[in-house]
mmCIF file of C-alpha atoms and ligand atoms in Angstrom:
data_model
loop_
_atom_site.group_PDB
_atom_site.id
_atom_site.type_symbol
_atom_site.label_atom_id
_atom_site.label_comp_id
_atom_site.label_asym_id
_atom_site.label_seq_id
_atom_site.Cartn_x
_atom_site.Cartn_y
_atom_site.Cartn_z
ATOM 1 C CA MET P 1352 -20.318 -29.355 -145.020
ATOM 2 C CA TYR P 1353 -17.028 -29.281 -143.029
ATOM 3 C CA LYS P 1354 -18.076 -32.430 -141.179
ATOM 4 C CA GLN P 1355 -18.599 -34.298 -144.431
ATOM 5 C CA ALA P 1356 -15.167 -33.225 -145.699
ATOM 6 C CA ALA P 1357 -13.549 -34.201 -142.378
ATOM 7 C CA LYS P 1358 -15.247 -37.624 -142.506
ATOM 8 C CA TYR P 1359 -13.826 -38.184 -145.976
ATOM 9 C CA ILE P 1360 -10.288 -37.356 -144.792
ATOM 10 C CA GLN P 1361 -10.728 -39.496 -141.663
ATOM 11 C CA SER P 1362 -11.579 -42.428 -143.919
ATOM 12 C CA ILE P 1363 -8.098 -42.089 -145.501
ATOM 13 C CA ILE P 1364 -5.823 -41.219 -142.578
ATOM 14 C CA ASP P 1365 -5.390 -43.221 -139.376
ATOM 15 C CA THR P 1366 -3.946 -40.503 -137.125
ATOM 16 C CA LYS P 1367 -5.340 -37.474 -135.331
ATOM 17 C CA PRO P 1368 -3.437 -34.368 -136.431
ATOM 18 C CA PHE P 1369 -2.273 -32.076 -133.618
ATOM 19 C CA ILE P 1370 -0.815 -29.209 -135.663
ATOM 20 C CA GLY P 1371 -2.312 -27.685 -138.812
ATOM 21 C CA ILE P 1372 -0.261 -25.456 -141.073
ATOM 22 C CA ILE P 1373 -1.402 -23.297 -143.969
ATOM 23 C CA LEU P 1374 1.464 -22.777 -146.421
ATOM 24 C CA GLY P 1375 1.505 -19.428 -148.228
ATOM 25 C CA SER P 1376 2.601 -18.471 -151.745
ATOM 26 C CA GLY P 1377 5.951 -20.019 -152.655
ATOM 27 C CA LEU P 1378 6.263 -21.709 -149.237
ATOM 28 C CA GLY P 1379 4.508 -24.973 -150.096
ATOM 29 C CA ASN P 1380 7.685 -27.085 -150.318
ATOM 30 C CA PHE P 1381 7.767 -27.249 -146.530
ATOM 31 C CA ALA P 1382 5.331 -30.143 -146.946
ATOM 32 C CA GLU P 1383 8.036 -32.215 -148.690
ATOM 33 C CA HIS P 1384 9.651 -32.553 -145.237
ATOM 34 C CA ILE P 1385 6.665 -34.264 -143.684
ATOM 35 C CA GLU P 1386 7.373 -37.938 -142.941
ATOM 36 C CA ASN P 1387 5.128 -40.772 -144.160
ATOM 37 C CA PRO P 1388 2.976 -38.352 -146.114
ATOM 38 C CA THR P 1389 -0.568 -39.079 -147.196
ATOM 39 C CA ILE P 1390 -1.636 -36.657 -149.913
ATOM 40 C CA ILE P 1391 -5.262 -35.688 -150.333
ATOM 41 C CA ASN P 1392 -6.085 -33.501 -153.294
ATOM 42 C CA TYR P 1393 -8.706 -30.808 -152.679
ATOM 43 C CA SER P 1394 -10.484 -31.949 -155.838
ATOM 44 C CA GLU P 1395 -11.378 -35.294 -154.242
ATOM 45 C CA ILE P 1396 -12.813 -33.791 -151.030
ATOM 46 C CA PRO P 1397 -16.595 -33.289 -150.936
ATOM 47 C CA GLY P 1398 -17.507 -29.580 -151.019
ATOM 48 C CA PHE P 1399 -14.000 -28.231 -151.606
ATOM 49 C CA PRO P 1400 -13.376 -25.452 -154.151
ATOM 50 C CA GLN P 1401 -10.242 -25.467 -156.347
ATOM 51 C CA THR P 1402 -7.198 -23.208 -156.026
ATOM 52 C CA THR P 1403 -6.279 -21.137 -159.039
ATOM 53 C CA VAL P 1404 -3.055 -19.325 -158.107
ATOM 54 C CA ALA P 1405 0.430 -20.051 -159.487
ATOM 55 C CA GLY P 1406 2.631 -21.187 -156.566
ATOM 56 C CA HIS P 1407 -0.272 -22.963 -154.831
ATOM 57 C CA LYS P 1408 -0.748 -26.703 -155.294
ATOM 58 C CA GLY P 1409 -4.137 -27.537 -153.820
ATOM 59 C CA GLN P 1410 -3.734 -30.487 -151.478
ATOM 60 C CA PHE P 1411 -3.489 -31.586 -147.862
ATOM 61 C CA VAL P 1412 -0.339 -33.412 -146.791
ATOM 62 C CA VAL P 1413 -0.847 -35.458 -143.621
ATOM 63 C CA GLY P 1414 2.033 -37.085 -141.741
ATOM 64 C CA LYS P 1415 4.553 -36.627 -138.949
ATOM 65 C CA MET P 1416 7.334 -34.244 -138.043
ATOM 66 C CA TYR P 1417 9.437 -34.708 -134.906
ATOM 67 C CA ASN P 1418 6.913 -37.318 -133.858
ATOM 68 C CA LYS P 1419 4.034 -34.824 -133.955
ATOM 69 C CA ASN P 1420 1.033 -35.396 -136.173
ATOM 70 C CA ILE P 1421 0.756 -32.678 -138.784
ATOM 71 C CA ILE P 1422 -1.686 -31.683 -141.473
ATOM 72 C CA ALA P 1423 -0.383 -29.143 -143.988
ATOM 73 C CA MET P 1424 -2.266 -27.218 -146.638
ATOM 74 C CA GLN P 1425 -0.322 -26.778 -149.866
ATOM 75 C CA GLY P 1426 -2.486 -24.041 -151.271
ATOM 76 C CA ARG P 1427 -5.300 -22.028 -149.723
ATOM 77 C CA PHE P 1428 -8.479 -20.329 -150.920
ATOM 78 C CA HIS P 1429 -8.364 -16.575 -151.431
ATOM 79 C CA TYR P 1430 -11.183 -14.054 -151.487
ATOM 80 C CA TYR P 1431 -9.839 -12.535 -154.716
ATOM 81 C CA GLU P 1432 -10.301 -15.882 -156.505
ATOM 82 C CA GLY P 1433 -14.038 -15.372 -156.086
ATOM 83 C CA ASN P 1434 -14.462 -17.735 -153.141
ATOM 84 C CA ASP P 1435 -17.218 -17.136 -150.600
ATOM 85 C CA PRO P 1436 -15.853 -16.333 -147.139
ATOM 86 C CA TYR P 1437 -17.390 -19.642 -146.024
ATOM 87 C CA GLN P 1438 -15.244 -21.545 -148.538
ATOM 88 C CA ILE P 1439 -12.061 -19.706 -147.557
ATOM 89 C CA VAL P 1440 -12.317 -20.981 -143.987
ATOM 90 C CA LEU P 1441 -13.724 -24.433 -144.752
ATOM 91 C CA PRO P 1442 -10.288 -26.153 -144.476
ATOM 92 C CA VAL P 1443 -9.685 -24.567 -141.050
ATOM 93 C CA ARG P 1444 -12.950 -26.010 -139.778
ATOM 94 C CA VAL P 1445 -12.102 -29.361 -141.342
ATOM 95 C CA MET P 1446 -8.699 -29.401 -139.607
ATOM 96 C CA LYS P 1447 -10.365 -28.462 -136.302
ATOM 97 C CA GLU P 1448 -12.850 -31.315 -136.768
ATOM 98 C CA LEU P 1449 -9.908 -33.668 -137.438
ATOM 99 C CA GLY P 1450 -8.519 -32.715 -134.029
ATOM 100 C CA ILE P 1451 -5.854 -30.022 -134.458
ATOM 101 C CA GLU P 1452 -5.183 -27.796 -131.452
ATOM 102 C CA ILE P 1453 -2.569 -25.481 -132.984
ATOM 103 C CA LEU P 1454 -2.783 -23.665 -136.316
ATOM 104 C CA ILE P 1455 0.321 -22.197 -137.949
ATOM 105 C CA VAL P 1456 -0.645 -19.659 -140.617
ATOM 106 C CA THR P 1457 1.931 -18.466 -143.135
ATOM 107 C CA ASN P 1458 1.847 -16.068 -146.047
ATOM 108 C CA ALA P 1459 3.835 -13.873 -148.380
ATOM 109 C CA SER P 1460 3.423 -10.170 -147.719
ATOM 110 C CA GLY P 1461 4.621 -6.721 -148.670
ATOM 111 C CA GLY P 1462 6.722 -4.818 -146.138
ATOM 112 C CA ILE P 1463 5.112 -1.558 -145.027
ATOM 113 C CA ASN P 1464 7.511 -1.045 -142.126
ATOM 114 C CA LYS P 1465 10.617 0.544 -143.627
ATOM 115 C CA ASP P 1466 12.893 -1.393 -141.240
ATOM 116 C CA PHE P 1467 11.959 -4.611 -143.078
ATOM 117 C CA LYS P 1468 13.825 -6.071 -146.065
ATOM 118 C CA PRO P 1469 12.629 -8.648 -148.577
ATOM 119 C CA GLY P 1470 13.527 -12.076 -147.178
ATOM 120 C CA ASP P 1471 12.859 -11.076 -143.542
ATOM 121 C CA PHE P 1472 10.119 -12.764 -141.545
ATOM 122 C CA MET P 1473 7.416 -11.056 -139.554
ATOM 123 C CA ILE P 1474 5.833 -13.006 -136.706
ATOM 124 C CA ILE P 1475 2.243 -11.787 -136.622
ATOM 125 C CA LYS P 1476 1.334 -10.297 -133.241
ATOM 126 C CA ASP P 1477 -2.033 -8.884 -134.357
ATOM 127 C CA HIS P 1478 -3.942 -8.081 -137.520
ATOM 128 C CA ILE P 1479 -6.185 -5.475 -139.115
ATOM 129 C CA ASN P 1480 -9.083 -6.854 -141.134
ATOM 130 C CA PHE P 1481 -9.315 -4.436 -144.047
ATOM 131 C CA SER P 1482 -10.593 -7.084 -146.463
ATOM 132 C CA GLY P 1483 -14.238 -6.032 -146.309
ATOM 133 C CA ILE P 1484 -15.322 -9.564 -145.358
ATOM 134 C CA ASN P 1485 -15.768 -11.550 -142.187
ATOM 135 C CA PRO P 1486 -16.127 -15.324 -142.503
ATOM 136 C CA LEU P 1487 -18.420 -15.484 -139.458
ATOM 137 C CA ILE P 1488 -21.193 -13.436 -141.095
ATOM 138 C CA GLY P 1489 -24.331 -15.559 -141.383
ATOM 139 C CA PRO P 1490 -25.794 -18.095 -138.988
ATOM 140 C CA ASN P 1491 -23.390 -18.933 -136.161
ATOM 141 C CA PHE P 1492 -22.079 -22.500 -135.881
ATOM 142 C CA ASP P 1493 -22.714 -22.765 -132.141
ATOM 143 C CA MET P 1494 -20.904 -26.113 -131.933
ATOM 144 C CA LEU P 1495 -17.728 -24.378 -133.152
ATOM 145 C CA GLY P 1496 -17.783 -21.179 -131.122
ATOM 146 C CA PRO P 1497 -19.722 -18.146 -129.877
ATOM 147 C CA ARG P 1498 -21.641 -15.586 -131.956
ATOM 148 C CA PHE P 1499 -19.320 -12.752 -130.893
ATOM 149 C CA PRO P 1500 -15.838 -14.221 -130.409
ATOM 150 C CA ASP P 1501 -13.179 -12.248 -128.556
ATOM 151 C CA MET P 1502 -10.285 -11.023 -130.708
ATOM 152 C CA THR P 1503 -7.999 -9.513 -128.055
ATOM 153 C CA HIS P 1504 -5.448 -12.344 -127.952
ATOM 154 C CA VAL P 1505 -5.830 -13.887 -131.388
ATOM 155 C CA TYR P 1506 -2.182 -14.894 -131.811
ATOM 156 C CA ASP P 1507 -1.056 -17.077 -128.910
ATOM 157 C CA ASP P 1508 1.557 -15.204 -126.845
ATOM 158 C CA ARG P 1509 3.539 -18.308 -125.877
ATOM 159 C CA LEU P 1510 3.699 -19.679 -129.420
ATOM 160 C CA THR P 1511 4.550 -16.246 -130.834
ATOM 161 C CA ASP P 1512 7.444 -15.888 -128.383
ATOM 162 C CA LEU P 1513 8.561 -19.438 -129.164
ATOM 163 C CA MET P 1514 8.600 -18.605 -132.886
ATOM 164 C CA MET P 1515 10.650 -15.445 -132.194
ATOM 165 C CA ASP P 1516 13.116 -17.388 -129.991
ATOM 166 C CA THR P 1517 13.419 -20.100 -132.635
ATOM 167 C CA ALA P 1518 14.231 -17.511 -135.313
ATOM 168 C CA TYR P 1519 16.773 -15.855 -133.022
ATOM 169 C CA ARG P 1520 18.526 -19.152 -132.308
ATOM 170 C CA LEU P 1521 18.663 -19.966 -136.033
ATOM 171 C CA ASN P 1522 20.011 -16.509 -136.856
ATOM 172 C CA ILE P 1523 16.963 -15.755 -139.008
ATOM 173 C CA ASN P 1524 15.801 -12.110 -139.205
ATOM 174 C CA ALA P 1525 12.350 -11.915 -137.647
ATOM 175 C CA TYR P 1526 10.312 -9.038 -136.224
ATOM 176 C CA LYS P 1527 6.967 -9.024 -134.456
ATOM 177 C CA GLY P 1528 4.429 -6.945 -136.340
ATOM 178 C CA ILE P 1529 0.893 -6.243 -137.467
ATOM 179 C CA TYR P 1530 -0.496 -7.791 -140.654
ATOM 180 C CA VAL P 1531 -3.212 -6.056 -142.628
ATOM 181 C CA MET P 1532 -5.358 -7.873 -145.175
ATOM 182 C CA MET P 1533 -6.546 -6.126 -148.335
ATOM 183 C CA SER P 1534 -8.835 -7.989 -150.733
ATOM 184 C CA GLY P 1535 -6.543 -7.776 -153.778
ATOM 185 C CA PRO P 1536 -6.010 -8.939 -156.439
ATOM 186 C CA SER P 1537 -4.624 -5.552 -157.469
ATOM 187 C CA TYR P 1538 -1.666 -4.562 -155.346
ATOM 188 C CA GLU P 1539 -2.132 -1.470 -153.199
ATOM 189 C CA THR P 1540 -1.420 2.078 -154.330
ATOM 190 C CA PRO P 1541 1.357 4.048 -152.607
ATOM 191 C CA ALA P 1542 -1.368 6.236 -151.037
ATOM 192 C CA GLU P 1543 -3.062 3.146 -149.586
ATOM 193 C CA ILE P 1544 0.257 1.900 -148.203
ATOM 194 C CA ASN P 1545 0.848 5.290 -146.521
ATOM 195 C CA MET P 1546 -2.622 5.073 -145.001
ATOM 196 C CA LEU P 1547 -1.992 1.525 -143.757
ATOM 197 C CA ARG P 1548 1.328 2.583 -142.202
ATOM 198 C CA ILE P 1549 -0.413 5.437 -140.356
ATOM 199 C CA LEU P 1550 -3.017 2.938 -139.137
ATOM 200 C CA GLY P 1551 -0.271 0.825 -137.583
ATOM 201 C CA ALA P 1552 0.277 -1.984 -140.096
ATOM 202 C CA ASP P 1553 3.753 -3.440 -140.709
ATOM 203 C CA ALA P 1554 2.992 -5.827 -143.578
ATOM 204 C CA VAL P 1555 0.187 -6.253 -146.118
ATOM 205 C CA GLY P 1556 -1.214 -9.293 -147.854
ATOM 206 C CA MET P 1557 -4.321 -10.802 -149.405
ATOM 207 C CA SER P 1558 -4.971 -13.803 -147.132
ATOM 208 C CA THR P 1559 -4.742 -15.249 -143.618
ATOM 209 C CA VAL P 1560 -7.164 -12.986 -141.723
ATOM 210 C CA PRO P 1561 -10.357 -14.940 -142.585
ATOM 211 C CA GLU P 1562 -8.725 -18.249 -141.645
ATOM 212 C CA VAL P 1563 -7.420 -16.773 -138.394
ATOM 213 C CA ILE P 1564 -10.849 -15.379 -137.462
ATOM 214 C CA ALA P 1565 -12.448 -18.794 -138.047
ATOM 215 C CA ALA P 1566 -9.646 -20.530 -136.133
ATOM 216 C CA LYS P 1567 -10.011 -18.209 -133.146
ATOM 217 C CA HIS P 1568 -13.787 -18.674 -133.259
ATOM 218 C CA ALA P 1569 -13.207 -22.434 -133.053
ATOM 219 C CA GLY P 1570 -10.834 -22.100 -130.082
ATOM 220 C CA LEU P 1571 -7.550 -22.953 -131.823
ATOM 221 C CA LYS P 1572 -4.149 -21.675 -130.704
ATOM 222 C CA ILE P 1573 -2.738 -19.607 -133.540
ATOM 223 C CA VAL P 1574 0.740 -18.507 -134.565
ATOM 224 C CA GLY P 1575 1.439 -16.541 -137.743
ATOM 225 C CA VAL P 1576 4.538 -16.125 -139.911
ATOM 226 C CA SER P 1577 4.726 -13.735 -142.802
ATOM 227 C CA CYS P 1578 7.553 -13.839 -145.317
ATOM 228 C CA ILE P 1579 8.288 -10.297 -146.486
ATOM 229 C CA THR P 1580 8.648 -10.940 -150.209
ATOM 230 C CA ASN P 1581 8.783 -7.333 -151.405
ATOM 231 C CA MET P 1582 8.559 -3.809 -150.102
ATOM 232 C CA ALA P 1583 4.956 -2.578 -150.370
ATOM 233 C CA ALA P 1584 3.922 -0.186 -153.149
ATOM 234 C CA GLY P 1585 5.689 3.157 -153.153
ATOM 235 C CA VAL P 1586 8.360 2.214 -150.581
ATOM 236 C CA LEU P 1587 10.787 1.669 -153.457
ATOM 237 C CA ASP P 1588 10.360 3.319 -156.812
ATOM 238 C CA GLN P 1589 9.530 0.123 -158.696
ATOM 239 C CA PRO P 1590 6.417 -1.776 -159.784
ATOM 240 C CA LEU P 1591 5.326 -4.943 -157.944
ATOM 241 C CA THR P 1592 4.945 -8.305 -159.638
ATOM 242 C CA HIS P 1593 3.762 -11.738 -158.504
ATOM 243 C CA ASN P 1594 7.043 -13.076 -159.957
ATOM 244 C CA GLU P 1595 9.016 -11.027 -157.446
ATOM 245 C CA VAL P 1596 6.841 -12.407 -154.648
ATOM 246 C CA ILE P 1597 7.421 -16.018 -155.736
ATOM 247 C CA LYS P 1598 11.157 -15.434 -156.324
ATOM 248 C CA THR P 1599 11.779 -14.013 -152.841
ATOM 249 C CA ALA P 1600 9.618 -16.699 -151.229
ATOM 250 C CA ASP P 1601 11.699 -19.320 -153.101
ATOM 251 C CA LYS P 1602 14.923 -17.744 -151.861
ATOM 252 C CA SER P 1603 13.640 -17.635 -148.276
ATOM 253 C CA GLU P 1604 12.353 -21.174 -148.443
ATOM 254 C CA LYS P 1605 15.345 -22.774 -146.695
ATOM 255 C CA SER P 1606 15.122 -20.396 -143.712
ATOM 256 C CA PHE P 1607 11.353 -20.783 -143.676
ATOM 257 C CA ILE P 1608 11.589 -24.574 -143.566
ATOM 258 C CA SER P 1609 14.189 -24.563 -140.777
ATOM 259 C CA LEU P 1610 12.212 -21.968 -138.791
ATOM 260 C CA ILE P 1611 8.942 -23.883 -138.946
ATOM 261 C CA SER P 1612 10.457 -27.327 -138.415
ATOM 262 C CA SER P 1613 12.527 -26.214 -135.392
ATOM 263 C CA PHE P 1614 9.427 -24.505 -134.027
ATOM 264 C CA ILE P 1615 7.467 -27.750 -134.384
ATOM 265 C CA CYS P 1616 10.318 -29.638 -132.705
ATOM 266 C CA ASN P 1617 10.207 -27.196 -129.757
ATOM 267 C CA ILE P 1618 6.432 -27.083 -129.242
HETATM 268 N N1 HPA Z 2946 0.619 -6.478 -151.237
HETATM 269 C C1 HPA Z 2946 -0.379 -7.367 -151.055
HETATM 270 N N2 HPA Z 2946 -0.174 -8.669 -151.008
HETATM 271 C C2 HPA Z 2946 1.083 -9.117 -151.109
HETATM 272 C C3 HPA Z 2946 2.173 -8.260 -151.301
HETATM 273 C C4 HPA Z 2946 1.912 -6.854 -151.363
HETATM 274 O O1 HPA Z 2946 2.826 -6.024 -151.523
HETATM 275 N N3 HPA Z 2946 3.293 -9.029 -151.385
HETATM 276 C C5 HPA Z 2946 2.881 -10.316 -151.242
HETATM 277 N N4 HPA Z 2946 1.549 -10.377 -151.084
#
């Protein structure tokens, strides 16, 4: 199925993308900065599901940035939308088939680490898969990668350090940390957040891990950026809302765009 989707996209674009980027909730406007964009709506791609979340558009934007060929996803597929794990990672496999070598994953997340503040960025150094799913369950696609892929160095050390250096030079607050994925769509309870903190997590969200597992399986170099949009449940004595997540992501958008574009310039 991913080959068919990739063929369709190849029939529209005339470049081979080098960098893929998945844009998280409220961070999609990064794609407006891509030069000579070709837009491909998910609804026109054979085998693609639809996105259903406010703040997610549902299209690929293909073009250039600093003379590098880029393919960006404005909108991703979540488990909590009812997607099969296979569908969640379909775009990653399509981007791999199109030729990307580097995948930048981004998301909005709740800060578990009490040193974080909303608006900070966490560069993902490792993750905990607490989602209850693994996208590699089922027959292995041997042409993509091995049955039992290694997960010791999932996030590329060089790219992670480059992202940290880029943030430092731009005066953007960024910390390295561990991302944990919960299935959602309900936010976590304060007791769950305490548990996750004890287990070593710094930020929590409802995405990214399946895509990263599929990307690592397929041999891509991965770097992850999480925008801390709120403090996780129970850290502050206030309820969480999706509005708050989108609002903080909107406010952080300028820093996010300069961080990612300078990073791309420096790769
Ligand atoms: N929990 C889970 N997912 C999230 C959060 C959160 O606090 N904030 C943004 N995405």
